[in-house]
Amino acid sequence: MKRRISGVYFNEEYDNTEFYKITDENQTGGLIESKEYTPYAGNQSIYFSDKANILKYVIGNGTHIWKVTIPDDADVIMETYLFRTDKIILSQRQLLNDSDIWDEFTY
């Protein structure tokens, strides 16, 4: 089930949750905006996930992991295991292999 909320409400609802995005080595940090975003189609959205689910998107999606901040004026679509938005702030880039995201992974 999808749910659409504002960045302000998203930040209030998920105040104590860390979010991440996996990218390739060419991605730069800071504010990233999708110029062709539409809430009704995911192909131009910027995807991200919480720590519990980000590892579902590792294979084939990149070599780096970033911490995510959602601007208050963002439009956020909440999906089952991930979120999508029209704008995102990326910071604290790390190589996936060096990330502490693996510390809680059990296999």
mmCIF file of C-alpha atoms in Angstrom:
data_model
loop_
_atom_site.group_PDB
_atom_site.id
_atom_site.type_symbol
_atom_site.label_atom_id
_atom_site.label_comp_id
_atom_site.label_asym_id
_atom_site.label_seq_id
_atom_site.Cartn_x
_atom_site.Cartn_y
_atom_site.Cartn_z
ATOM 1 C CA MET A 1 0.000 0.000 0.000
ATOM 2 C CA LYS A 2 1.375 3.402 -0.978
ATOM 3 C CA ARG A 3 0.968 6.503 1.131
ATOM 4 C CA ARG A 4 1.874 10.057 0.116
ATOM 5 C CA ILE A 5 3.056 12.566 2.737
ATOM 6 C CA SER A 6 4.952 15.845 2.909
ATOM 7 C CA GLY A 7 8.591 16.081 3.948
ATOM 8 C CA VAL A 8 7.557 17.901 7.139
ATOM 9 C CA TYR A 9 5.197 15.118 8.170
ATOM 10 C CA PHE A 10 7.689 12.434 7.126
ATOM 11 C CA ASN A 11 10.389 14.001 9.317
ATOM 12 C CA GLU A 12 7.996 14.191 12.277
ATOM 13 C CA GLU A 13 6.817 10.599 11.850
ATOM 14 C CA TYR A 14 10.327 9.144 11.377
ATOM 15 C CA ASP A 15 12.267 11.468 13.667
ATOM 16 C CA ASN A 16 14.501 8.742 15.155
ATOM 17 C CA THR A 17 14.966 6.605 12.028
ATOM 18 C CA GLU A 18 18.099 6.544 9.875
ATOM 19 C CA PHE A 19 17.639 6.343 6.112
ATOM 20 C CA TYR A 20 20.078 5.318 3.396
ATOM 21 C CA LYS A 21 20.566 5.328 -0.356
ATOM 22 C CA ILE A 22 22.866 3.116 -2.411
ATOM 23 C CA THR A 23 24.568 4.709 -5.431
ATOM 24 C CA ASP A 24 27.464 4.214 -7.798
ATOM 25 C CA GLU A 25 30.814 5.957 -7.338
ATOM 26 C CA ASN A 26 29.822 8.917 -9.552
ATOM 27 C CA GLN A 27 27.026 10.221 -7.323
ATOM 28 C CA THR A 28 27.780 13.467 -5.526
ATOM 29 C CA GLY A 29 26.329 14.530 -2.189
ATOM 30 C CA GLY A 30 24.159 17.425 -1.158
ATOM 31 C CA LEU A 31 20.669 18.257 -2.406
ATOM 32 C CA ILE A 32 19.513 16.029 -5.255
ATOM 33 C CA GLU A 33 16.273 16.852 -7.080
ATOM 34 C CA SER A 34 14.352 14.914 -9.705
ATOM 35 C CA LYS A 35 13.238 17.419 -12.336
ATOM 36 C CA GLU A 36 10.782 14.953 -13.925
ATOM 37 C CA TYR A 37 9.283 13.522 -10.719
ATOM 38 C CA THR A 38 5.618 12.604 -10.596
ATOM 39 C CA PRO A 39 3.995 10.956 -7.568
ATOM 40 C CA TYR A 40 2.069 8.614 -9.842
ATOM 41 C CA ALA A 41 5.041 6.965 -11.584
ATOM 42 C CA GLY A 42 8.190 5.745 -9.900
ATOM 43 C CA ASN A 43 10.572 5.885 -12.848
ATOM 44 C CA GLN A 44 11.785 9.447 -12.127
ATOM 45 C CA SER A 45 11.695 9.158 -8.338
ATOM 46 C CA ILE A 46 14.655 9.065 -5.982
ATOM 47 C CA TYR A 47 14.500 5.864 -3.934
ATOM 48 C CA PHE A 48 15.798 5.293 -0.396
ATOM 49 C CA SER A 49 15.170 2.945 2.509
ATOM 50 C CA ASP A 50 15.602 2.509 6.237
ATOM 51 C CA LYS A 51 18.434 0.522 7.802
ATOM 52 C CA ALA A 52 16.297 -2.586 8.261
ATOM 53 C CA ASN A 53 15.511 -2.833 4.545
ATOM 54 C CA ILE A 54 18.379 -1.201 2.655
ATOM 55 C CA LEU A 55 20.238 -4.476 2.174
ATOM 56 C CA LYS A 56 17.382 -5.721 -0.015
ATOM 57 C CA TYR A 57 18.597 -3.218 -2.628
ATOM 58 C CA VAL A 58 22.360 -3.794 -2.543
ATOM 59 C CA ILE A 59 22.801 -6.201 -5.463
ATOM 60 C CA GLY A 60 23.215 -4.355 -8.733
ATOM 61 C CA ASN A 61 22.507 -0.913 -7.301
ATOM 62 C CA GLY A 62 25.917 0.512 -6.561
ATOM 63 C CA THR A 63 29.088 0.584 -4.550
ATOM 64 C CA HIS A 64 28.451 3.390 -2.056
ATOM 65 C CA ILE A 65 25.977 4.066 0.710
ATOM 66 C CA TRP A 66 24.828 7.512 1.850
ATOM 67 C CA LYS A 67 22.900 8.799 4.830
ATOM 68 C CA VAL A 68 19.660 10.439 3.722
ATOM 69 C CA THR A 69 17.895 13.558 4.942
ATOM 70 C CA ILE A 70 14.497 14.526 3.539
ATOM 71 C CA PRO A 71 13.892 18.269 3.043
ATOM 72 C CA ASP A 72 10.703 19.633 4.600
ATOM 73 C CA ASP A 73 9.364 20.643 1.163
ATOM 74 C CA ALA A 74 9.833 17.149 -0.325
ATOM 75 C CA ASP A 75 7.009 14.937 -1.530
ATOM 76 C CA VAL A 76 7.431 11.401 -0.131
ATOM 77 C CA ILE A 77 5.721 8.225 -1.290
ATOM 78 C CA MET A 78 5.861 5.409 1.251
ATOM 79 C CA GLU A 79 5.919 1.935 -0.291
ATOM 80 C CA THR A 80 6.280 -1.512 1.280
ATOM 81 C CA TYR A 81 10.044 -1.681 1.930
ATOM 82 C CA LEU A 82 11.245 1.589 0.517
ATOM 83 C CA PHE A 83 10.383 5.216 -0.016
ATOM 84 C CA ARG A 84 10.578 7.498 -3.022
ATOM 85 C CA THR A 85 10.737 11.247 -3.240
ATOM 86 C CA ASP A 86 11.325 14.225 -5.495
ATOM 87 C CA LYS A 87 14.273 15.569 -3.478
ATOM 88 C CA ILE A 88 16.809 14.221 -1.041
ATOM 89 C CA ILE A 89 19.964 15.335 0.751
ATOM 90 C CA LEU A 90 22.859 12.858 0.637
ATOM 91 C CA SER A 91 25.697 12.994 3.180
ATOM 92 C CA GLN A 92 28.354 10.803 4.801
ATOM 93 C CA ARG A 93 29.200 8.656 1.777
ATOM 94 C CA GLN A 94 30.939 5.344 2.453
ATOM 95 C CA LEU A 95 31.957 2.350 0.410
ATOM 96 C CA LEU A 96 29.400 -0.396 0.985
ATOM 97 C CA ASN A 97 32.188 -2.754 2.042
ATOM 98 C CA ASP A 98 33.309 -0.330 4.776
ATOM 99 C CA SER A 99 29.841 0.538 6.064
ATOM 100 C CA ASP A 100 28.607 -0.506 9.502
ATOM 101 C CA ILE A 101 25.297 -1.395 7.829
ATOM 102 C CA TRP A 102 26.585 -4.989 7.728
ATOM 103 C CA ASP A 103 27.003 -5.164 11.523
ATOM 104 C CA GLU A 104 23.348 -6.028 12.089
ATOM 105 C CA PHE A 105 23.060 -8.347 9.101
ATOM 106 C CA THR A 106 22.689 -12.026 9.950
ATOM 107 C CA TYR A 107 22.952 -14.835 7.460
#
